[in-house]
Every structure is written in C-alpha cells, then in structure tokens.
Tab-separated table of N, CA and C in Angstrom:
chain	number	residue	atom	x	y	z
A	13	UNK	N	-18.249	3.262	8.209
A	13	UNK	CA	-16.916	2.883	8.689
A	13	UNK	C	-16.087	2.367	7.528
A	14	UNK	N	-14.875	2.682	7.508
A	14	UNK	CA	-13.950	2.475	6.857
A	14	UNK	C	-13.274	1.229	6.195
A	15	UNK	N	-12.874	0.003	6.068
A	15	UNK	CA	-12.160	-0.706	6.431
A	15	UNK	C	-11.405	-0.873	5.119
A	16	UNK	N	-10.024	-1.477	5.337
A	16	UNK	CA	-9.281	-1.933	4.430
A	16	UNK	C	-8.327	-3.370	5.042
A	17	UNK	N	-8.526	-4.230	4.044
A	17	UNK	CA	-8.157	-5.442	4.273
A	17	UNK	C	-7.037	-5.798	3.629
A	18	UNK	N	-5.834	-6.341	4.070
A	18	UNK	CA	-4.649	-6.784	3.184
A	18	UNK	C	-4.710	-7.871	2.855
A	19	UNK	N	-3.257	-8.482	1.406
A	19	UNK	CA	-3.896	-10.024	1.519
A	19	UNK	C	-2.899	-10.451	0.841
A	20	UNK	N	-2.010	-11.686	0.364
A	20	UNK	CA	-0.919	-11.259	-0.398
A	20	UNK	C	0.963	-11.772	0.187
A	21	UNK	N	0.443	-11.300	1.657
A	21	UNK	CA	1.901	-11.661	1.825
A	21	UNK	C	2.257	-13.052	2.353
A	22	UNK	N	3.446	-13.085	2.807
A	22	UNK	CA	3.993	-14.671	2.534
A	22	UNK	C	5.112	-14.550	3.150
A	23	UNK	N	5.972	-16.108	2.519
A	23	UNK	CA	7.228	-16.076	2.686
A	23	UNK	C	7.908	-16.398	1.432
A	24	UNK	N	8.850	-15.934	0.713
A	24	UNK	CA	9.616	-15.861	-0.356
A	24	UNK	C	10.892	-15.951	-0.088
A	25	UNK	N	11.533	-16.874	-1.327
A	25	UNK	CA	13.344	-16.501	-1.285
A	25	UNK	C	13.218	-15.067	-2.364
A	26	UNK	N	14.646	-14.584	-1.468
A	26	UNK	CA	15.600	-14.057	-2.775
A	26	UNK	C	14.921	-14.188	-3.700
A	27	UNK	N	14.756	-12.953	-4.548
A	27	UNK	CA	15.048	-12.788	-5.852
A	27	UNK	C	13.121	-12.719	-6.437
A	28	UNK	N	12.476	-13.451	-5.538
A	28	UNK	CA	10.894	-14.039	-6.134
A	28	UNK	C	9.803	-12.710	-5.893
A	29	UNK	N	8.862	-12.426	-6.034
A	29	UNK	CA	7.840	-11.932	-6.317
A	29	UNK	C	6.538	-12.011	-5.180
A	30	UNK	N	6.016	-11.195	-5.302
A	30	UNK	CA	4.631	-11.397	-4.518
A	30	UNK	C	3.931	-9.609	-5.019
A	31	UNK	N	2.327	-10.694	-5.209
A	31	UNK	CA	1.652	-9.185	-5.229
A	31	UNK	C	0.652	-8.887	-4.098
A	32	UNK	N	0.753	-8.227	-3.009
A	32	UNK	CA	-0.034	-7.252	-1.971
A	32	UNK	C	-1.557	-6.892	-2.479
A	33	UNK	N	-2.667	-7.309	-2.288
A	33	UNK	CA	-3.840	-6.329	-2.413
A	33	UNK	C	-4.168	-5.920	-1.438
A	34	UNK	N	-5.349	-4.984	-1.494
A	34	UNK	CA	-5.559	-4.239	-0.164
A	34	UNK	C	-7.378	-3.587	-0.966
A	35	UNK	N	-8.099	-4.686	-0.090
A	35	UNK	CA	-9.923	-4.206	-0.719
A	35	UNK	C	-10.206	-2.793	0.455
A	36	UNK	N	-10.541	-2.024	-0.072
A	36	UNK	CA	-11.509	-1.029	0.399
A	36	UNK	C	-12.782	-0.964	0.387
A	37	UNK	N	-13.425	-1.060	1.388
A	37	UNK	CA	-14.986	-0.908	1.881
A	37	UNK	C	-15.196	0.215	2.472
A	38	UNK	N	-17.052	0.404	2.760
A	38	UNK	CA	-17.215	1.579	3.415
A	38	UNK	C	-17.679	3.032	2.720
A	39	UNK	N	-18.427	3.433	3.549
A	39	UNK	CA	-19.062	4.669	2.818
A	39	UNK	C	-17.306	5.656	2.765
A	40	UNK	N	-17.696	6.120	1.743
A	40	UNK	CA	-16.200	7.363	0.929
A	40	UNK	C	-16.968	8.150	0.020
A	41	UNK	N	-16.717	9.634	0.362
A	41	UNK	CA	-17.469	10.558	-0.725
A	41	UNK	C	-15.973	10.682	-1.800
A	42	UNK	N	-14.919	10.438	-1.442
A	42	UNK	CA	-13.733	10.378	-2.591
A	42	UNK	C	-12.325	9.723	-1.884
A	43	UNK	N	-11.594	9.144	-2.670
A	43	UNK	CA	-10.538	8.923	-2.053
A	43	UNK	C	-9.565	9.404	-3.168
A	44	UNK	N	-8.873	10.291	-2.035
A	44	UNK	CA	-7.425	10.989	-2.818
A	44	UNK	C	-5.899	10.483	-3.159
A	45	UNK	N	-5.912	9.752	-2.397
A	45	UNK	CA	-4.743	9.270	-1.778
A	45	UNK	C	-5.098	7.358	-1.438
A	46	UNK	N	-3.948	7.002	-2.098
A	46	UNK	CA	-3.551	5.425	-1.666
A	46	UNK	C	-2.123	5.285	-1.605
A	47	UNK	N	-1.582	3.917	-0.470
A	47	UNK	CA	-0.337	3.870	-0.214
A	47	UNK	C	-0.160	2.537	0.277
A	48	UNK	N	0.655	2.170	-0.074
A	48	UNK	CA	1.792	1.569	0.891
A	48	UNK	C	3.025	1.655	1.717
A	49	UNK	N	2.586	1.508	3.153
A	49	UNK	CA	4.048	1.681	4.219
A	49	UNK	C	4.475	-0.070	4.496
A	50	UNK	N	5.551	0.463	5.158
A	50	UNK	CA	6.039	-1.201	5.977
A	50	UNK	C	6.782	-0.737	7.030
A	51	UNK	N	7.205	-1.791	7.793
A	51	UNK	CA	7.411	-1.601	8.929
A	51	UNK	C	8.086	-2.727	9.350
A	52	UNK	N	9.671	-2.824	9.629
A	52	UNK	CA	10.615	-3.710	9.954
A	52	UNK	C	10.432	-3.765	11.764
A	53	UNK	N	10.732	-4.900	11.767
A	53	UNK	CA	11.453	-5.024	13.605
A	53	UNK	C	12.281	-3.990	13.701
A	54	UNK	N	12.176	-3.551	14.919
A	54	UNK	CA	13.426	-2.181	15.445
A	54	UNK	C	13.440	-1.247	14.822
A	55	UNK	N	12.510	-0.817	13.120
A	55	UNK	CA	12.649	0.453	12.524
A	55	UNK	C	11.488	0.863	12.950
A	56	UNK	N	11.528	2.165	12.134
A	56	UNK	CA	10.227	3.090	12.069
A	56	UNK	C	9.578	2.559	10.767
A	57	UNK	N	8.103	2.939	10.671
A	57	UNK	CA	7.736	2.683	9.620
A	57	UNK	C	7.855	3.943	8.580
A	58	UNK	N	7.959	2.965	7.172
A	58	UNK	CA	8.534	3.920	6.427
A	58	UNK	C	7.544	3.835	4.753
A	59	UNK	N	7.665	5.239	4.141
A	59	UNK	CA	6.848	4.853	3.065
A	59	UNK	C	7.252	3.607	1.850
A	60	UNK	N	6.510	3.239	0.945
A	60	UNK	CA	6.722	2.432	0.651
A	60	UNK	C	6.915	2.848	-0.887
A	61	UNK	N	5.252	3.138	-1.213
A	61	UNK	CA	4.868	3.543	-2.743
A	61	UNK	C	3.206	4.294	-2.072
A	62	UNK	N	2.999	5.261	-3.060
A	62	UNK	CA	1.655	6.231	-2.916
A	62	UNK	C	1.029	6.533	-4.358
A	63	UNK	N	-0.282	6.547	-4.729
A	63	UNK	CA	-0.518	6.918	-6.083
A	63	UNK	C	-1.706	7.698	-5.569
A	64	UNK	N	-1.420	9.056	-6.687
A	64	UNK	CA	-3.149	9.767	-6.345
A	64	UNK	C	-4.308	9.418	-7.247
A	65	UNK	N	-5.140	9.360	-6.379
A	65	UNK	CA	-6.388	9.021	-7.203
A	65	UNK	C	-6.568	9.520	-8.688
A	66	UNK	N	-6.347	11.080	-8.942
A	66	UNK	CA	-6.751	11.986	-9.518
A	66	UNK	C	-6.057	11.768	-11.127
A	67	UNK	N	-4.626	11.721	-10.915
A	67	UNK	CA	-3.978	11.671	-12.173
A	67	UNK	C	-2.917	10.025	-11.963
A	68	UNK	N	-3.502	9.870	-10.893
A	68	UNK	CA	-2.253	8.483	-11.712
A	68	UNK	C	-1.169	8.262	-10.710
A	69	UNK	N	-0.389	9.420	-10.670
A	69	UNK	CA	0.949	9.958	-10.089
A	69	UNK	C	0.947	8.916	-9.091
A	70	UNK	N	2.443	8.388	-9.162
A	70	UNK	CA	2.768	7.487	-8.323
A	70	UNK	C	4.598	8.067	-7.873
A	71	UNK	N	4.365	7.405	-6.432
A	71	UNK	CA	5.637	7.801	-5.830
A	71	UNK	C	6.012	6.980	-4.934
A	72	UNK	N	7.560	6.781	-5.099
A	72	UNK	CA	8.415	5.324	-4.900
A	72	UNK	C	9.321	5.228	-4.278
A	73	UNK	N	9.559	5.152	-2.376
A	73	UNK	CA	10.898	4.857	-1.617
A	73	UNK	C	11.727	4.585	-3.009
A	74	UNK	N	13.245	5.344	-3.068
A	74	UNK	CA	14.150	4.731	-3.446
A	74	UNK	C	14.610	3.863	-3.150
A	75	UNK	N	14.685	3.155	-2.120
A	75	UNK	CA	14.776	1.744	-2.310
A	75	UNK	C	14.250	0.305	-2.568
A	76	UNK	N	13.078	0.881	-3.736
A	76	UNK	CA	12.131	0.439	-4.058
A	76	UNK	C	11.721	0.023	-5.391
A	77	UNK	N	12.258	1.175	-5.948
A	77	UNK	CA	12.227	1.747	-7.397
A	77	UNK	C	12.403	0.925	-8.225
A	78	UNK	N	11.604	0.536	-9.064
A	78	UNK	CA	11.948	-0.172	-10.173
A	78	UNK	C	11.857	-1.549	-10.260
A	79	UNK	N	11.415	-2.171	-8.865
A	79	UNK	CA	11.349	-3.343	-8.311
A	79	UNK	C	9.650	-3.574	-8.218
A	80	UNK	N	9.131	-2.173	-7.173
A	80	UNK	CA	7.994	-2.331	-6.982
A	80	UNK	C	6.890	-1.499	-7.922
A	81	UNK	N	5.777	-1.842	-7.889
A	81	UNK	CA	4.459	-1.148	-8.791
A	81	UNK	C	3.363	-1.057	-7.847
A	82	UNK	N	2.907	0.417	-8.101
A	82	UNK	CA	1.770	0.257	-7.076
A	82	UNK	C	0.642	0.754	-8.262
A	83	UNK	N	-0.530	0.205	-7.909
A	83	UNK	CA	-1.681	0.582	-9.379
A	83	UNK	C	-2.811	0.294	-8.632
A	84	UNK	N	-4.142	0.664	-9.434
A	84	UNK	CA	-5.231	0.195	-8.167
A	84	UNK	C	-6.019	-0.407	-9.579
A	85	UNK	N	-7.376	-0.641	-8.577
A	85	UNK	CA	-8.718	-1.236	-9.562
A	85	UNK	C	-9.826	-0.168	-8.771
A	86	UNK	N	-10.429	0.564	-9.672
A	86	UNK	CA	-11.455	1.385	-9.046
A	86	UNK	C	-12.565	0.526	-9.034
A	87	UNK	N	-12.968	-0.355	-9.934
A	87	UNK	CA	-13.877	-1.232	-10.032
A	87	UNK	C	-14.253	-2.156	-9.378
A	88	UNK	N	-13.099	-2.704	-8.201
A	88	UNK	CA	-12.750	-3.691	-7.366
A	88	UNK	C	-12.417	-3.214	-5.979
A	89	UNK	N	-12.457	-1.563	-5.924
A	89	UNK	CA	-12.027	-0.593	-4.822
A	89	UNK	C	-10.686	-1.310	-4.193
A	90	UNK	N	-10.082	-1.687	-5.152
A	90	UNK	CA	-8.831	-2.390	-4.126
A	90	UNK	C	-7.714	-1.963	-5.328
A	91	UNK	N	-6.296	-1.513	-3.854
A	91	UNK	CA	-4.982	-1.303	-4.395
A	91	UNK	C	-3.898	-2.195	-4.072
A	92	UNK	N	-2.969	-2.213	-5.226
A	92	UNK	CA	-2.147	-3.515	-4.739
A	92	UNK	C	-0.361	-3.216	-5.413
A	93	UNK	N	-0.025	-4.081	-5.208
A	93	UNK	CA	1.689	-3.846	-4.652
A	93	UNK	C	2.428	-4.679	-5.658
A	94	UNK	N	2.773	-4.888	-6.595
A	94	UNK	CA	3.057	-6.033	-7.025
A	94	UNK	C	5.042	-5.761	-6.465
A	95	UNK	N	5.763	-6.681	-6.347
A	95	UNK	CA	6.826	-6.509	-5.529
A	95	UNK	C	7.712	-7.480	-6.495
A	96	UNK	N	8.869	-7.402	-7.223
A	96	UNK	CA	9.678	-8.229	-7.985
A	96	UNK	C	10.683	-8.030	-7.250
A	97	UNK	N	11.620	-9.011	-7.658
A	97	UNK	CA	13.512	-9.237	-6.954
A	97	UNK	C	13.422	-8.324	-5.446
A	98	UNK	N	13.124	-9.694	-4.797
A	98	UNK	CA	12.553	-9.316	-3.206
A	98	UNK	C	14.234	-9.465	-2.786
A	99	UNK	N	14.480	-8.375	-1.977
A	99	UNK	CA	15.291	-8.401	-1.288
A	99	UNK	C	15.111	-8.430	0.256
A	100	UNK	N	16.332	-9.400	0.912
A	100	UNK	CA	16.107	-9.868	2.702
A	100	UNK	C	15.523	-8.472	3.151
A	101	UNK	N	16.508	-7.511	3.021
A	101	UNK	CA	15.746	-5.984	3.951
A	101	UNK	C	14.209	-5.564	3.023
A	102	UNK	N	13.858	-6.069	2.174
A	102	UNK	CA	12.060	-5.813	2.206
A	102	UNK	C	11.267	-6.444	3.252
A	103	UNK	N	12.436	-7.642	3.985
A	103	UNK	CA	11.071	-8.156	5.160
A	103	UNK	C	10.556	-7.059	6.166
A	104	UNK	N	9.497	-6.952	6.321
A	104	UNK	CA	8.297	-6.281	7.187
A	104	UNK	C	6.921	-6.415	7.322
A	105	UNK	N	6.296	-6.088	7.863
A	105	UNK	CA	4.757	-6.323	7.717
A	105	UNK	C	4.688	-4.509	6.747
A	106	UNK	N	3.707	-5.045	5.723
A	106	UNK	CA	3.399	-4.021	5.125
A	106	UNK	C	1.594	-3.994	5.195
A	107	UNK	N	1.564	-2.473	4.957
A	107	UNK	CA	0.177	-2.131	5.635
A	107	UNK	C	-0.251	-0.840	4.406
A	108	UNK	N	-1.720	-0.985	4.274
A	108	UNK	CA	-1.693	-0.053	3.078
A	108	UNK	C	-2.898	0.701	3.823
A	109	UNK	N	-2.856	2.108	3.403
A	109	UNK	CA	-3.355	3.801	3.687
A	109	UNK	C	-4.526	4.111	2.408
A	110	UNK	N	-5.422	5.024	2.986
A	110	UNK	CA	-6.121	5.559	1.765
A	110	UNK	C	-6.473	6.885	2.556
A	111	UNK	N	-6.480	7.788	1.875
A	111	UNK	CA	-6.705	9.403	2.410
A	111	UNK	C	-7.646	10.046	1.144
A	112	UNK	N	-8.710	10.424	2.313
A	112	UNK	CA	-9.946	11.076	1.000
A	112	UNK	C	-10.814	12.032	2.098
A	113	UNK	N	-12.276	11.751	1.782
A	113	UNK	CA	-13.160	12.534	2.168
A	113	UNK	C	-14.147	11.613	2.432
A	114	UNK	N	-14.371	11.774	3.961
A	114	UNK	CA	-15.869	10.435	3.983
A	114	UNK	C	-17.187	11.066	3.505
A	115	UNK	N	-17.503	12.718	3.675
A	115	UNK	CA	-18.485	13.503	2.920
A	115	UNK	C	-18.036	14.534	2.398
A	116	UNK	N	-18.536	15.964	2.104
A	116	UNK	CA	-18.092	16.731	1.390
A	116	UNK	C	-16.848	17.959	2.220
A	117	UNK	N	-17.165	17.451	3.204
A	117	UNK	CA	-16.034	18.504	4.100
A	117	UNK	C	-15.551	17.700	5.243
A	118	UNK	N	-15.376	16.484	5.317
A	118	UNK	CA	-14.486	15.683	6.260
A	118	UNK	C	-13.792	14.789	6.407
A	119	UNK	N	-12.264	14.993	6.222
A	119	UNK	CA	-11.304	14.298	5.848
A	119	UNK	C	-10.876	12.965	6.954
A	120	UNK	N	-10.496	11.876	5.759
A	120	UNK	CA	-10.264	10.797	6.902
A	120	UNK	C	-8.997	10.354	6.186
A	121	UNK	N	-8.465	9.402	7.486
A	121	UNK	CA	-7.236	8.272	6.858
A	121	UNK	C	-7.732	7.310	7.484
A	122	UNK	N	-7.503	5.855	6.680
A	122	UNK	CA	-7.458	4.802	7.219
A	122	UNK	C	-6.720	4.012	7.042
A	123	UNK	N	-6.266	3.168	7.917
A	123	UNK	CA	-5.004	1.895	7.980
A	123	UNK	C	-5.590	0.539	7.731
A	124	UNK	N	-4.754	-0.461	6.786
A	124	UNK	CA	-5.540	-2.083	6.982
A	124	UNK	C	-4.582	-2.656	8.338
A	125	UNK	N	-4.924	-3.755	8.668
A	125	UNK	CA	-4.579	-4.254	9.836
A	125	UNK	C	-2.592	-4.640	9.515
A	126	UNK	N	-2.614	-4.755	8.071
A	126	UNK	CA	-1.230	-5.176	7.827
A	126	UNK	C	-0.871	-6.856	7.154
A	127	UNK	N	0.225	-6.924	6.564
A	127	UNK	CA	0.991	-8.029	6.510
A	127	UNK	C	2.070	-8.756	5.882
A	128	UNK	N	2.190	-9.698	6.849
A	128	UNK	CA	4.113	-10.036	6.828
A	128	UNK	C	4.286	-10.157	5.620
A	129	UNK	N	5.612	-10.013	5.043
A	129	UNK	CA	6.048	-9.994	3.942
A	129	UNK	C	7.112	-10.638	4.518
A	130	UNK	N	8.201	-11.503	4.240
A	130	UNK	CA	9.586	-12.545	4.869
A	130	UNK	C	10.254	-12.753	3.451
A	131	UNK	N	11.303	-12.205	3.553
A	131	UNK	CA	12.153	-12.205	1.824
A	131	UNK	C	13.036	-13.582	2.837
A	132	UNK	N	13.530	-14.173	2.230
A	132	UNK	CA	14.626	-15.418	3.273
A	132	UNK	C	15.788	-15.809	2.009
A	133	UNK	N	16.818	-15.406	2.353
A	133	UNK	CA	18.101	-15.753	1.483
A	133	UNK	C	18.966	-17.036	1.357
C-alpha cells in the first residue's frame, strides 16, 4: 500500500514563505511522476507544480512561477514545495500526487491526505 504524508503547512502573512514536504512509503517498482495540486474553497482543484522522476523536468501553474520550487529527495523518498512571496489567493489545502508503477505492468496514482496552507494579509 501506498501512502503519502504531507507536512509543512501553516498560517503565514503576506509576502513569507513555507516549505511543503510530502514522505512516500510503500512498496513502488518506479515512480514517474510527482506533484503538487491545491484546492481553494468554491474552486476546483488545480495543478500546482509536477517534476518527472526521469530527467528532472519540472512544470509550474503560471501563477506560480518563480515564486514556487518543487524538487524531491530520492534518498528520503519525499517531495517538497518550497513556496516564497505567499500571496492571499495561494490559500488552499494543498495535497501532493505520485504516478509510477507498483510492479512491472501496473500503474498507480496516489494522493496524501492534504494541507492547509492560509496566506493572511
């Protein structure tokens, strides 16, 4: 079984920082794919930041860009978020994804349970 645990969020003013981890456990024959979504009151959830395992490649909501970093630790099986000049509309609970292979021919996704992130101006 899968699990991924978040850890990280808070409450912040304007302008401050916070970094998101997210440990991965669990049998995985590879993981391809890592992410971060979030998810406001009254919206849909939306991507956040994604990096592939393979080469690195990372990819960044534009309204995100340049603010946020997403990077992992293979050594620590955990990916994390680091988040600078928090703006009020970043508040959401954010929740991080991993997409791989639990053996050699069967693909999984899994979700962590999530958490609040509160930017306050």
């Amino acid at each position: 079984q899968v699990q991924l645990v978040e850890s990280g969020g808070g409450l912040v003013q304007v302008g401050g920082s916070l970094r998101l981890s997210c440990v991965v456990s669990g049998s995985i024959f590879m993981i391809n794919t890592m992410g971060w979504y979030r998810q406001a009151p009254g919206k849909q959830r939306e991507l956040v930041a994604t990096i592939i395992t393979r080469d690195g490649n990372t990819n960044y909501a534009d309204s995100v860009k340049n603010r946020f970093t997403i990077s992992r630790d293979d050594a620590k099986n955990t990916v994390y978020l680091q988040m600078n000049s928090l703006k009020p509309e970043d508040t959401a609970v954010y929740s991080c994804t991993i997409g791989g292979l639990i053996n050699t021919w069967r693909p999984f996704t899994s979700w962590g349970q999530g958490t609040q992130v509160t930017v306050s101006s």
